[in-house]
Amino acid sequence: MIKQIAALTALVPAMLGTTADVASAHSAPHATPAVVTLTYDAANAGQWAGPIQQAVQNWNDAVHNVRLEPTSTPGSADYVYEATSGWPQTTLGPIFPGGSGDVQLGRQAVDEGYDATRIAAHETGHILGLPDDYSGPCSELMSGHGPGTSCTNAKPDAAEAAQVDKNYAAGTPTVRPHHHQVVIDVWSGRMRTGSH
C-alpha cells in the first residue's frame, strides 16, 4: 500500500505539469499581424511642425495597426508634409511602406480661421485612407471644415480609428496600387470655381 501511495504521489506532479502545459498553450494570446510603420518627412513643413507633431501623436494614440514615425533618412519617407500657400491637399491612401504620399498644408485654410492642428490631423487621415465627410459633426475629424472655424477637434473619433485599423489589419500588402488620388480640401464656406 505504501508503494502505491508513493507511486501515486510521484504521478500527481507529473500529471499536473502536463495539465499546466496544456492550459498555458490554450491561453496563449493569438498572434497579431505586425504593426505597419509609416515614416514621414516634415523638413519642408515650416510653421506646421508643431501641428504635425500633435496630429501624429493623436493618430498614434488612437490606432493600433499602424504607427507614424519621422523618417531617419531624408528622401526615404513613405509620405511628406510640406507647407504651401494654397489650400490643403493630400494623397488619398491608405499609404503603405514604400509609398509616395504627399500632404500639402495650405496656408489659406489657416488664413480663413481654421485650426492648424485639426487641418494637419485631417489631412493625415487622408494618408491613412479616410475620405472627407463634411456633413459630419465636429467630433468627427474627417468632417474637416464642415462644422466651421470654431471646431478645433484634432482627434479621430472611434469609428474613424476603427476604419484606419481595418485599413492596416492585414499588414503591408505584397502588391500596391499604382494609382494615386489627390484630395483637395477647400477649408472655406465659399464655392471654388475652376478645375485643378
Short mmCIF file of N, CA and C in Angstrom, two decimals:
data_model
loop_
_atom_site.label_atom_id
_atom_site.label_comp_id
_atom_site.label_asym_id
_atom_site.label_seq_id
_atom_site.Cartn_x
_atom_site.Cartn_y
_atom_site.Cartn_z
N MET A 1 0.82 -1.18 0.00
CA MET A 1 0.00 0.00 0.00
C MET A 1 0.87 1.26 0.00
N ILE A 2 1.97 1.25 0.78
CA ILE A 2 2.86 2.40 0.84
C ILE A 2 3.51 2.62 -0.52
N LYS A 3 3.86 1.52 -1.21
CA LYS A 3 4.45 1.66 -2.55
C LYS A 3 3.45 2.29 -3.51
N GLN A 4 2.14 1.95 -3.40
CA GLN A 4 1.11 2.52 -4.28
C GLN A 4 0.94 4.01 -4.02
N ILE A 5 0.97 4.41 -2.74
CA ILE A 5 0.85 5.83 -2.38
C ILE A 5 2.06 6.59 -2.90
N ALA A 6 3.25 6.00 -2.75
CA ALA A 6 4.47 6.66 -3.24
C ALA A 6 4.42 6.82 -4.76
N ALA A 7 3.92 5.80 -5.46
CA ALA A 7 3.83 5.87 -6.91
C ALA A 7 2.81 6.93 -7.32
N LEU A 8 1.70 6.98 -6.59
CA LEU A 8 0.66 7.97 -6.87
C LEU A 8 1.17 9.38 -6.58
N THR A 9 1.93 9.53 -5.50
CA THR A 9 2.50 10.83 -5.15
C THR A 9 3.46 11.31 -6.23
N ALA A 10 4.20 10.40 -6.82
CA ALA A 10 5.13 10.77 -7.89
C ALA A 10 4.38 11.07 -9.19
N LEU A 11 3.24 10.42 -9.39
CA LEU A 11 2.49 10.57 -10.62
C LEU A 11 1.69 11.89 -10.66
N VAL A 12 1.19 12.34 -9.51
CA VAL A 12 0.35 13.54 -9.47
C VAL A 12 1.10 14.78 -9.98
N PRO A 13 2.33 15.09 -9.49
CA PRO A 13 3.01 16.27 -10.04
C PRO A 13 3.27 16.16 -11.54
N ALA A 14 3.56 14.98 -12.02
CA ALA A 14 3.80 14.80 -13.45
C ALA A 14 2.52 15.11 -14.23
N MET A 15 1.38 14.64 -13.70
CA MET A 15 0.10 14.91 -14.37
C MET A 15 -0.24 16.40 -14.31
N LEU A 16 0.02 17.02 -13.19
CA LEU A 16 -0.26 18.45 -13.06
C LEU A 16 0.61 19.26 -14.01
N GLY A 17 1.86 18.86 -14.15
CA GLY A 17 2.75 19.57 -15.07
C GLY A 17 2.25 19.48 -16.50
N THR A 18 1.78 18.30 -16.90
CA THR A 18 1.24 18.13 -18.24
C THR A 18 -0.02 18.97 -18.42
N THR A 19 -0.88 18.96 -17.41
CA THR A 19 -2.11 19.73 -17.49
C THR A 19 -1.80 21.22 -17.56
N ALA A 20 -0.83 21.67 -16.77
CA ALA A 20 -0.48 23.10 -16.77
C ALA A 20 0.06 23.50 -18.14
N ASP A 21 0.88 22.63 -18.75
CA ASP A 21 1.41 22.94 -20.07
C ASP A 21 0.30 23.06 -21.10
N VAL A 22 -0.69 22.16 -21.04
CA VAL A 22 -1.81 22.20 -21.97
C VAL A 22 -2.61 23.48 -21.75
N ALA A 23 -2.87 23.83 -20.49
CA ALA A 23 -3.66 25.03 -20.19
C ALA A 23 -2.93 26.28 -20.68
N SER A 24 -1.61 26.33 -20.46
CA SER A 24 -0.90 27.53 -20.87
C SER A 24 -0.84 27.65 -22.40
N ALA A 25 -0.81 26.52 -23.09
CA ALA A 25 -0.79 26.56 -24.54
C ALA A 25 -2.12 27.09 -25.07
N HIS A 26 -3.22 26.74 -24.41
CA HIS A 26 -4.53 27.20 -24.86
C HIS A 26 -4.78 28.66 -24.49
N SER A 27 -4.15 29.15 -23.43
CA SER A 27 -4.41 30.53 -23.02
C SER A 27 -3.43 31.53 -23.63
N ALA A 28 -2.52 31.07 -24.44
CA ALA A 28 -1.56 31.98 -25.08
C ALA A 28 -2.31 32.93 -26.01
N PRO A 29 -1.90 34.20 -26.04
CA PRO A 29 -2.59 35.15 -26.92
C PRO A 29 -2.42 34.79 -28.39
N HIS A 30 -3.43 35.12 -29.18
CA HIS A 30 -3.35 34.86 -30.61
C HIS A 30 -2.33 35.81 -31.22
N ALA A 31 -1.62 35.34 -32.19
CA ALA A 31 -0.64 36.18 -32.88
C ALA A 31 -1.37 37.26 -33.66
N THR A 32 -0.89 38.47 -33.58
CA THR A 32 -1.49 39.58 -34.33
C THR A 32 -0.51 40.00 -35.42
N PRO A 33 -1.04 40.54 -36.50
CA PRO A 33 -0.12 40.97 -37.56
C PRO A 33 0.79 42.08 -37.04
N ALA A 34 1.94 42.20 -37.64
CA ALA A 34 2.89 43.23 -37.23
C ALA A 34 2.28 44.60 -37.51
N VAL A 35 2.60 45.54 -36.66
CA VAL A 35 2.14 46.91 -36.84
C VAL A 35 2.86 47.49 -38.05
N VAL A 36 2.11 48.14 -38.92
CA VAL A 36 2.68 48.78 -40.10
C VAL A 36 3.26 50.13 -39.66
N THR A 37 4.52 50.36 -39.93
CA THR A 37 5.15 51.64 -39.59
C THR A 37 5.29 52.47 -40.85
N LEU A 38 4.71 53.66 -40.81
CA LEU A 38 4.84 54.61 -41.91
C LEU A 38 5.77 55.73 -41.47
N THR A 39 6.71 56.07 -42.32
CA THR A 39 7.62 57.17 -42.00
C THR A 39 7.20 58.41 -42.77
N TYR A 40 7.41 59.55 -42.14
CA TYR A 40 7.08 60.81 -42.80
C TYR A 40 8.24 61.78 -42.68
N ASP A 41 8.26 62.73 -43.60
CA ASP A 41 9.28 63.76 -43.63
C ASP A 41 8.57 65.11 -43.54
N ALA A 42 8.89 65.88 -42.50
CA ALA A 42 8.28 67.20 -42.31
C ALA A 42 9.32 68.31 -42.45
N ALA A 43 10.42 68.02 -43.13
CA ALA A 43 11.51 69.00 -43.25
C ALA A 43 11.07 70.27 -43.97
N ASN A 44 10.08 70.17 -44.86
CA ASN A 44 9.61 71.34 -45.61
C ASN A 44 8.26 71.84 -45.11
N ALA A 45 7.95 71.54 -43.85
CA ALA A 45 6.64 71.92 -43.32
C ALA A 45 6.64 73.27 -42.62
N GLY A 46 7.80 73.84 -42.38
CA GLY A 46 7.88 75.17 -41.78
C GLY A 46 7.09 75.32 -40.50
N GLN A 47 6.18 76.31 -40.48
CA GLN A 47 5.40 76.63 -39.29
C GLN A 47 4.41 75.54 -38.90
N TRP A 48 4.28 74.50 -39.71
CA TRP A 48 3.36 73.40 -39.41
C TRP A 48 4.00 72.33 -38.52
N ALA A 49 5.24 72.48 -38.14
CA ALA A 49 5.94 71.42 -37.37
C ALA A 49 5.19 71.04 -36.10
N GLY A 50 4.80 72.01 -35.31
CA GLY A 50 4.07 71.73 -34.06
C GLY A 50 2.73 71.06 -34.31
N PRO A 51 1.88 71.61 -35.20
CA PRO A 51 0.62 70.95 -35.51
C PRO A 51 0.79 69.52 -36.05
N ILE A 52 1.82 69.30 -36.87
CA ILE A 52 2.06 67.95 -37.38
C ILE A 52 2.41 67.00 -36.25
N GLN A 53 3.29 67.43 -35.37
CA GLN A 53 3.70 66.58 -34.24
C GLN A 53 2.48 66.20 -33.41
N GLN A 54 1.59 67.14 -33.13
CA GLN A 54 0.40 66.84 -32.34
C GLN A 54 -0.56 65.95 -33.11
N ALA A 55 -0.73 66.22 -34.40
CA ALA A 55 -1.62 65.40 -35.22
C ALA A 55 -1.15 63.95 -35.27
N VAL A 56 0.14 63.76 -35.47
CA VAL A 56 0.71 62.40 -35.49
C VAL A 56 0.50 61.71 -34.15
N GLN A 57 0.73 62.43 -33.06
CA GLN A 57 0.52 61.86 -31.73
C GLN A 57 -0.93 61.45 -31.54
N ASN A 58 -1.86 62.29 -32.01
CA ASN A 58 -3.29 61.97 -31.88
C ASN A 58 -3.63 60.68 -32.62
N TRP A 59 -3.08 60.51 -33.82
CA TRP A 59 -3.33 59.28 -34.57
C TRP A 59 -2.66 58.08 -33.90
N ASN A 60 -1.42 58.24 -33.47
CA ASN A 60 -0.73 57.13 -32.82
C ASN A 60 -1.43 56.69 -31.54
N ASP A 61 -2.05 57.64 -30.84
CA ASP A 61 -2.79 57.30 -29.62
C ASP A 61 -4.10 56.58 -29.93
N ALA A 62 -4.66 56.80 -31.12
CA ALA A 62 -6.00 56.29 -31.44
C ALA A 62 -6.01 54.95 -32.16
N VAL A 63 -4.93 54.60 -32.86
CA VAL A 63 -4.95 53.39 -33.68
C VAL A 63 -3.91 52.38 -33.19
N HIS A 64 -4.08 51.13 -33.64
CA HIS A 64 -3.23 50.03 -33.16
C HIS A 64 -2.44 49.33 -34.26
N ASN A 65 -2.94 49.36 -35.50
CA ASN A 65 -2.33 48.58 -36.58
C ASN A 65 -1.33 49.35 -37.44
N VAL A 66 -1.22 50.64 -37.19
CA VAL A 66 -0.28 51.47 -37.95
C VAL A 66 0.34 52.48 -37.00
N ARG A 67 1.60 52.78 -37.22
CA ARG A 67 2.31 53.76 -36.40
C ARG A 67 3.02 54.73 -37.32
N LEU A 68 2.90 56.02 -37.00
CA LEU A 68 3.54 57.08 -37.79
C LEU A 68 4.80 57.54 -37.07
N GLU A 69 5.91 57.58 -37.79
CA GLU A 69 7.19 57.98 -37.21
C GLU A 69 7.95 58.88 -38.18
N PRO A 70 8.69 59.86 -37.65
CA PRO A 70 9.51 60.68 -38.55
C PRO A 70 10.61 59.81 -39.17
N THR A 71 10.95 60.12 -40.40
CA THR A 71 11.99 59.35 -41.08
C THR A 71 13.35 59.68 -40.50
N SER A 72 14.23 58.70 -40.50
CA SER A 72 15.61 58.94 -40.07
C SER A 72 16.52 59.18 -41.27
N THR A 73 15.99 58.91 -42.47
CA THR A 73 16.77 59.07 -43.69
C THR A 73 16.02 59.98 -44.66
N PRO A 74 16.46 61.22 -44.82
CA PRO A 74 15.78 62.12 -45.76
C PRO A 74 15.68 61.50 -47.15
N GLY A 75 14.53 61.71 -47.77
CA GLY A 75 14.31 61.17 -49.11
C GLY A 75 13.75 59.78 -49.14
N SER A 76 13.61 59.14 -47.98
CA SER A 76 13.12 57.76 -47.97
C SER A 76 11.77 57.62 -47.28
N ALA A 77 11.11 58.73 -46.95
CA ALA A 77 9.85 58.67 -46.22
C ALA A 77 8.72 58.11 -47.10
N ASP A 78 7.74 57.49 -46.43
CA ASP A 78 6.57 56.96 -47.13
C ASP A 78 5.63 58.08 -47.55
N TYR A 79 5.67 59.19 -46.82
CA TYR A 79 4.91 60.37 -47.23
C TYR A 79 5.58 61.61 -46.65
N VAL A 80 5.28 62.75 -47.26
CA VAL A 80 5.90 64.02 -46.84
C VAL A 80 4.83 65.05 -46.51
N TYR A 81 5.17 65.92 -45.57
CA TYR A 81 4.36 67.10 -45.26
C TYR A 81 5.11 68.30 -45.82
N GLU A 82 4.40 69.21 -46.46
CA GLU A 82 5.05 70.43 -46.91
C GLU A 82 4.09 71.61 -46.79
N ALA A 83 4.65 72.75 -46.42
CA ALA A 83 3.87 73.97 -46.30
C ALA A 83 3.69 74.57 -47.69
N THR A 84 2.46 75.01 -47.98
CA THR A 84 2.18 75.67 -49.25
C THR A 84 1.34 76.92 -48.97
N SER A 85 1.14 77.71 -49.97
CA SER A 85 0.35 78.92 -49.80
C SER A 85 -1.11 78.70 -50.18
N GLY A 86 -1.43 77.59 -50.83
CA GLY A 86 -2.80 77.35 -51.30
C GLY A 86 -3.67 76.64 -50.30
N TRP A 87 -4.58 75.80 -50.81
CA TRP A 87 -5.47 75.01 -49.97
C TRP A 87 -4.81 73.66 -49.67
N PRO A 88 -5.14 73.08 -48.52
CA PRO A 88 -4.59 71.75 -48.22
C PRO A 88 -5.02 70.72 -49.27
N GLN A 89 -4.09 69.85 -49.61
CA GLN A 89 -4.41 68.72 -50.48
C GLN A 89 -3.49 67.56 -50.14
N THR A 90 -4.02 66.36 -50.31
CA THR A 90 -3.33 65.17 -49.82
C THR A 90 -3.57 63.99 -50.74
N THR A 91 -2.60 63.10 -50.82
CA THR A 91 -2.78 61.82 -51.48
C THR A 91 -3.74 60.98 -50.64
N LEU A 92 -4.77 60.43 -51.26
CA LEU A 92 -5.70 59.57 -50.54
C LEU A 92 -5.13 58.17 -50.47
N GLY A 93 -4.94 57.67 -49.27
CA GLY A 93 -4.38 56.35 -49.04
C GLY A 93 -5.46 55.28 -48.99
N PRO A 94 -5.17 54.21 -48.30
CA PRO A 94 -4.06 54.08 -47.37
C PRO A 94 -2.70 53.93 -48.06
N ILE A 95 -1.76 54.71 -47.55
CA ILE A 95 -0.37 54.65 -47.99
C ILE A 95 0.33 53.55 -47.18
N PHE A 96 1.20 52.79 -47.83
CA PHE A 96 1.95 51.73 -47.16
C PHE A 96 3.44 51.99 -47.28
N PRO A 97 4.25 51.27 -46.50
CA PRO A 97 5.71 51.45 -46.62
C PRO A 97 6.16 51.30 -48.07
N GLY A 98 7.02 52.22 -48.47
CA GLY A 98 7.47 52.25 -49.85
C GLY A 98 6.58 53.12 -50.72
N GLY A 99 5.55 53.72 -50.10
CA GLY A 99 4.61 54.56 -50.84
C GLY A 99 5.18 55.93 -51.12
N SER A 100 4.35 56.76 -51.71
CA SER A 100 4.81 58.11 -52.04
C SER A 100 3.66 59.10 -51.82
N GLY A 101 3.23 59.23 -50.58
CA GLY A 101 2.15 60.15 -50.25
C GLY A 101 2.66 61.57 -50.07
N ASP A 102 1.75 62.51 -50.27
CA ASP A 102 2.10 63.92 -50.19
C ASP A 102 0.99 64.68 -49.46
N VAL A 103 1.36 65.41 -48.41
CA VAL A 103 0.42 66.25 -47.67
C VAL A 103 0.87 67.69 -47.85
N GLN A 104 0.07 68.47 -48.58
CA GLN A 104 0.37 69.88 -48.76
C GLN A 104 -0.53 70.67 -47.80
N LEU A 105 0.10 71.27 -46.82
CA LEU A 105 -0.63 72.01 -45.80
C LEU A 105 -0.73 73.47 -46.22
N GLY A 106 -1.85 73.79 -46.81
CA GLY A 106 -2.05 75.11 -47.39
C GLY A 106 -2.38 76.18 -46.37
N ARG A 107 -1.71 77.29 -46.48
CA ARG A 107 -1.86 78.43 -45.57
C ARG A 107 -3.25 79.07 -45.66
N GLN A 108 -3.91 78.96 -46.82
CA GLN A 108 -5.21 79.61 -46.98
C GLN A 108 -6.23 79.13 -45.96
N ALA A 109 -6.18 77.87 -45.56
CA ALA A 109 -7.13 77.36 -44.56
C ALA A 109 -6.93 78.03 -43.21
N VAL A 110 -5.67 78.24 -42.82
CA VAL A 110 -5.37 78.92 -41.56
C VAL A 110 -5.80 80.39 -41.66
N ASP A 111 -5.56 81.00 -42.80
CA ASP A 111 -5.98 82.38 -43.02
C ASP A 111 -7.50 82.55 -42.92
N GLU A 112 -8.23 81.49 -43.25
CA GLU A 112 -9.70 81.51 -43.14
C GLU A 112 -10.14 81.34 -41.69
N GLY A 113 -9.22 80.98 -40.80
CA GLY A 113 -9.55 80.84 -39.38
C GLY A 113 -9.62 79.42 -38.87
N TYR A 114 -9.23 78.43 -39.67
CA TYR A 114 -9.29 77.04 -39.24
C TYR A 114 -8.06 76.67 -38.42
N ASP A 115 -8.24 75.76 -37.50
CA ASP A 115 -7.19 75.32 -36.58
C ASP A 115 -6.13 74.50 -37.30
N ALA A 116 -4.88 74.89 -37.14
CA ALA A 116 -3.78 74.24 -37.87
C ALA A 116 -3.63 72.77 -37.47
N THR A 117 -3.80 72.44 -36.20
CA THR A 117 -3.65 71.04 -35.78
C THR A 117 -4.77 70.19 -36.34
N ARG A 118 -5.99 70.73 -36.36
CA ARG A 118 -7.11 69.98 -36.95
C ARG A 118 -6.84 69.74 -38.44
N ILE A 119 -6.33 70.75 -39.12
CA ILE A 119 -6.03 70.60 -40.55
C ILE A 119 -4.99 69.49 -40.74
N ALA A 120 -3.90 69.54 -39.97
CA ALA A 120 -2.83 68.53 -40.11
C ALA A 120 -3.35 67.13 -39.81
N ALA A 121 -4.17 67.00 -38.77
CA ALA A 121 -4.71 65.68 -38.41
C ALA A 121 -5.69 65.18 -39.47
N HIS A 122 -6.52 66.08 -39.99
CA HIS A 122 -7.49 65.73 -41.03
C HIS A 122 -6.76 65.25 -42.29
N GLU A 123 -5.75 65.99 -42.71
CA GLU A 123 -5.00 65.61 -43.91
C GLU A 123 -4.26 64.30 -43.70
N THR A 124 -3.77 64.05 -42.49
CA THR A 124 -3.12 62.78 -42.18
C THR A 124 -4.15 61.65 -42.27
N GLY A 125 -5.38 61.92 -41.90
CA GLY A 125 -6.45 60.93 -42.06
C GLY A 125 -6.60 60.48 -43.49
N HIS A 126 -6.41 61.39 -44.45
CA HIS A 126 -6.46 61.00 -45.87
C HIS A 126 -5.32 60.04 -46.20
N ILE A 127 -4.12 60.31 -45.70
CA ILE A 127 -2.97 59.41 -45.91
C ILE A 127 -3.32 58.01 -45.42
N LEU A 128 -4.07 57.93 -44.33
CA LEU A 128 -4.43 56.65 -43.72
C LEU A 128 -5.65 56.01 -44.37
N GLY A 129 -6.19 56.67 -45.42
CA GLY A 129 -7.26 56.06 -46.20
C GLY A 129 -8.66 56.56 -45.92
N LEU A 130 -8.82 57.64 -45.16
CA LEU A 130 -10.16 58.13 -44.84
C LEU A 130 -10.59 59.23 -45.81
N PRO A 131 -11.82 59.15 -46.33
CA PRO A 131 -12.34 60.20 -47.20
C PRO A 131 -12.95 61.34 -46.37
N ASP A 132 -13.29 62.42 -47.03
CA ASP A 132 -13.97 63.53 -46.37
C ASP A 132 -15.42 63.17 -46.04
N ASP A 133 -15.93 63.79 -44.99
CA ASP A 133 -17.35 63.69 -44.62
C ASP A 133 -17.75 65.05 -44.05
N TYR A 134 -17.84 66.04 -44.93
CA TYR A 134 -18.07 67.42 -44.49
C TYR A 134 -19.38 67.61 -43.73
N SER A 135 -20.33 66.70 -43.87
CA SER A 135 -21.60 66.85 -43.17
C SER A 135 -21.54 66.33 -41.74
N GLY A 136 -20.42 65.75 -41.34
CA GLY A 136 -20.30 65.19 -40.00
C GLY A 136 -20.14 66.25 -38.93
N PRO A 137 -20.26 65.86 -37.65
CA PRO A 137 -20.12 66.80 -36.54
C PRO A 137 -18.65 67.12 -36.25
N CYS A 138 -18.41 68.07 -35.40
CA CYS A 138 -17.04 68.47 -35.02
C CYS A 138 -16.26 67.31 -34.42
N SER A 139 -16.96 66.40 -33.72
CA SER A 139 -16.28 65.26 -33.10
C SER A 139 -15.70 64.31 -34.13
N GLU A 140 -16.11 64.44 -35.38
CA GLU A 140 -15.61 63.61 -36.47
C GLU A 140 -14.50 64.39 -37.19
N LEU A 141 -13.30 63.93 -37.07
CA LEU A 141 -12.15 64.64 -37.65
C LEU A 141 -12.29 64.85 -39.15
N MET A 142 -12.82 63.86 -39.84
CA MET A 142 -12.90 63.95 -41.29
C MET A 142 -14.05 64.83 -41.77
N SER A 143 -14.77 65.46 -40.84
CA SER A 143 -15.77 66.45 -41.24
C SER A 143 -15.08 67.74 -41.68
N GLY A 144 -13.77 67.83 -41.42
CA GLY A 144 -12.97 68.94 -41.94
C GLY A 144 -13.54 70.30 -41.61
N HIS A 145 -13.77 71.09 -42.66
CA HIS A 145 -14.26 72.46 -42.48
C HIS A 145 -15.76 72.52 -42.24
N GLY A 146 -16.46 71.40 -42.40
CA GLY A 146 -17.92 71.37 -42.28
C GLY A 146 -18.49 72.05 -41.04
N PRO A 147 -17.96 71.77 -39.85
CA PRO A 147 -18.52 72.37 -38.63
C PRO A 147 -18.12 73.84 -38.42
N GLY A 148 -17.26 74.39 -39.26
CA GLY A 148 -16.88 75.80 -39.14
C GLY A 148 -15.59 76.01 -38.38
N THR A 149 -15.18 77.28 -38.31
CA THR A 149 -13.89 77.63 -37.71
C THR A 149 -13.85 77.46 -36.20
N SER A 150 -15.00 77.39 -35.56
CA SER A 150 -14.99 77.21 -34.10
C SER A 150 -14.60 75.79 -33.70
N CYS A 151 -14.65 74.85 -34.64
CA CYS A 151 -14.30 73.46 -34.35
C CYS A 151 -12.79 73.29 -34.38
N THR A 152 -12.22 72.91 -33.23
CA THR A 152 -10.77 72.71 -33.15
C THR A 152 -10.40 71.26 -32.82
N ASN A 153 -11.38 70.35 -32.82
CA ASN A 153 -11.10 68.95 -32.52
C ASN A 153 -10.10 68.39 -33.52
N ALA A 154 -8.99 67.86 -33.02
CA ALA A 154 -7.95 67.31 -33.89
C ALA A 154 -7.72 65.83 -33.63
N LYS A 155 -8.73 65.17 -33.03
CA LYS A 155 -8.60 63.75 -32.73
C LYS A 155 -9.65 62.96 -33.49
N PRO A 156 -9.26 61.81 -34.05
CA PRO A 156 -10.24 60.97 -34.74
C PRO A 156 -11.22 60.38 -33.74
N ASP A 157 -12.47 60.17 -34.18
CA ASP A 157 -13.42 59.51 -33.29
C ASP A 157 -13.21 57.99 -33.39
N ALA A 158 -13.97 57.24 -32.60
CA ALA A 158 -13.78 55.78 -32.52
C ALA A 158 -14.01 55.11 -33.87
N ALA A 159 -15.02 55.56 -34.62
CA ALA A 159 -15.31 54.95 -35.93
C ALA A 159 -14.17 55.20 -36.92
N GLU A 160 -13.61 56.41 -36.91
CA GLU A 160 -12.50 56.73 -37.81
C GLU A 160 -11.27 55.90 -37.45
N ALA A 161 -10.97 55.78 -36.16
CA ALA A 161 -9.83 54.97 -35.73
C ALA A 161 -10.03 53.51 -36.12
N ALA A 162 -11.26 53.01 -35.96
CA ALA A 162 -11.55 51.61 -36.31
C ALA A 162 -11.37 51.38 -37.81
N GLN A 163 -11.77 52.35 -38.64
CA GLN A 163 -11.60 52.19 -40.09
C GLN A 163 -10.12 52.16 -40.46
N VAL A 164 -9.32 53.02 -39.84
CA VAL A 164 -7.88 53.01 -40.12
C VAL A 164 -7.27 51.68 -39.67
N ASP A 165 -7.65 51.20 -38.50
CA ASP A 165 -7.15 49.90 -38.06
C ASP A 165 -7.53 48.81 -39.06
N LYS A 166 -8.74 48.89 -39.60
CA LYS A 166 -9.17 47.91 -40.61
C LYS A 166 -8.33 48.04 -41.88
N ASN A 167 -8.02 49.29 -42.27
CA ASN A 167 -7.21 49.51 -43.47
C ASN A 167 -5.84 48.85 -43.37
N TYR A 168 -5.31 48.74 -42.15
CA TYR A 168 -3.96 48.20 -41.95
C TYR A 168 -3.97 46.85 -41.24
N ALA A 169 -5.13 46.23 -41.09
CA ALA A 169 -5.24 44.97 -40.33
C ALA A 169 -4.46 43.83 -40.94
N ALA A 170 -4.33 43.81 -42.25
CA ALA A 170 -3.63 42.70 -42.91
C ALA A 170 -2.13 42.93 -43.03
N GLY A 171 -1.63 44.02 -42.46
CA GLY A 171 -0.21 44.33 -42.58
C GLY A 171 0.07 45.00 -43.92
N THR A 172 1.29 44.89 -44.38
CA THR A 172 1.70 45.52 -45.63
C THR A 172 1.38 44.59 -46.80
N PRO A 173 0.62 45.07 -47.79
CA PRO A 173 0.30 44.20 -48.94
C PRO A 173 1.53 43.93 -49.79
N THR A 174 1.52 42.80 -50.45
CA THR A 174 2.65 42.48 -51.33
C THR A 174 2.53 43.21 -52.66
N VAL A 175 1.31 43.54 -53.07
CA VAL A 175 1.09 44.30 -54.30
C VAL A 175 0.42 45.61 -53.92
N ARG A 176 1.01 46.70 -54.34
CA ARG A 176 0.45 48.02 -54.03
C ARG A 176 -0.19 48.62 -55.26
N PRO A 177 -1.30 49.37 -55.07
CA PRO A 177 -1.90 50.01 -56.24
C PRO A 177 -0.96 51.05 -56.84
N HIS A 178 -1.02 51.23 -58.15
CA HIS A 178 -0.13 52.17 -58.82
C HIS A 178 -0.76 53.55 -59.02
N HIS A 179 -2.05 53.68 -58.76
CA HIS A 179 -2.70 54.98 -58.95
C HIS A 179 -2.73 55.76 -57.63
N HIS A 180 -2.77 57.06 -57.74
CA HIS A 180 -2.88 57.93 -56.58
C HIS A 180 -3.99 58.93 -56.83
N GLN A 181 -4.87 59.04 -55.87
CA GLN A 181 -5.92 60.06 -55.94
C GLN A 181 -5.54 61.17 -54.97
N VAL A 182 -5.70 62.40 -55.39
CA VAL A 182 -5.39 63.54 -54.55
C VAL A 182 -6.69 64.18 -54.11
N VAL A 183 -6.80 64.43 -52.80
CA VAL A 183 -7.98 65.09 -52.24
C VAL A 183 -7.60 66.54 -51.99
N ILE A 184 -8.35 67.46 -52.58
CA ILE A 184 -8.13 68.89 -52.34
C ILE A 184 -9.21 69.37 -51.39
N ASP A 185 -8.80 69.80 -50.21
CA ASP A 185 -9.74 70.28 -49.20
C ASP A 185 -9.78 71.80 -49.24
N VAL A 186 -10.91 72.34 -49.61
CA VAL A 186 -11.09 73.78 -49.57
C VAL A 186 -11.75 74.09 -48.24
N TRP A 187 -10.95 74.53 -47.29
CA TRP A 187 -11.44 74.80 -45.94
C TRP A 187 -12.11 76.18 -45.93
N SER A 188 -13.23 76.25 -46.61
CA SER A 188 -13.94 77.52 -46.73
C SER A 188 -15.40 77.25 -47.03
N GLY A 189 -16.26 78.15 -46.64
CA GLY A 189 -17.67 78.03 -46.96
C GLY A 189 -17.96 78.46 -48.38
N ARG A 190 -17.00 79.12 -49.02
CA ARG A 190 -17.20 79.59 -50.39
C ARG A 190 -17.04 78.43 -51.37
N MET A 191 -17.76 78.50 -52.44
CA MET A 191 -17.59 77.51 -53.50
C MET A 191 -16.40 77.93 -54.35
N ARG A 192 -15.58 76.98 -54.70
CA ARG A 192 -14.41 77.26 -55.52
C ARG A 192 -14.73 77.00 -56.97
N THR A 193 -14.27 77.86 -57.82
CA THR A 193 -14.51 77.66 -59.25
C THR A 193 -13.20 77.30 -59.93
N GLY A 194 -13.33 76.74 -61.11
CA GLY A 194 -12.12 76.35 -61.83
C GLY A 194 -11.82 74.88 -61.62
N SER A 195 -10.89 74.36 -62.36
CA SER A 195 -10.53 72.96 -62.22
C SER A 195 -9.05 72.83 -61.98
N HIS A 196 -8.69 71.77 -61.26
CA HIS A 196 -7.29 71.51 -60.93
C HIS A 196 -6.99 70.06 -61.13
#
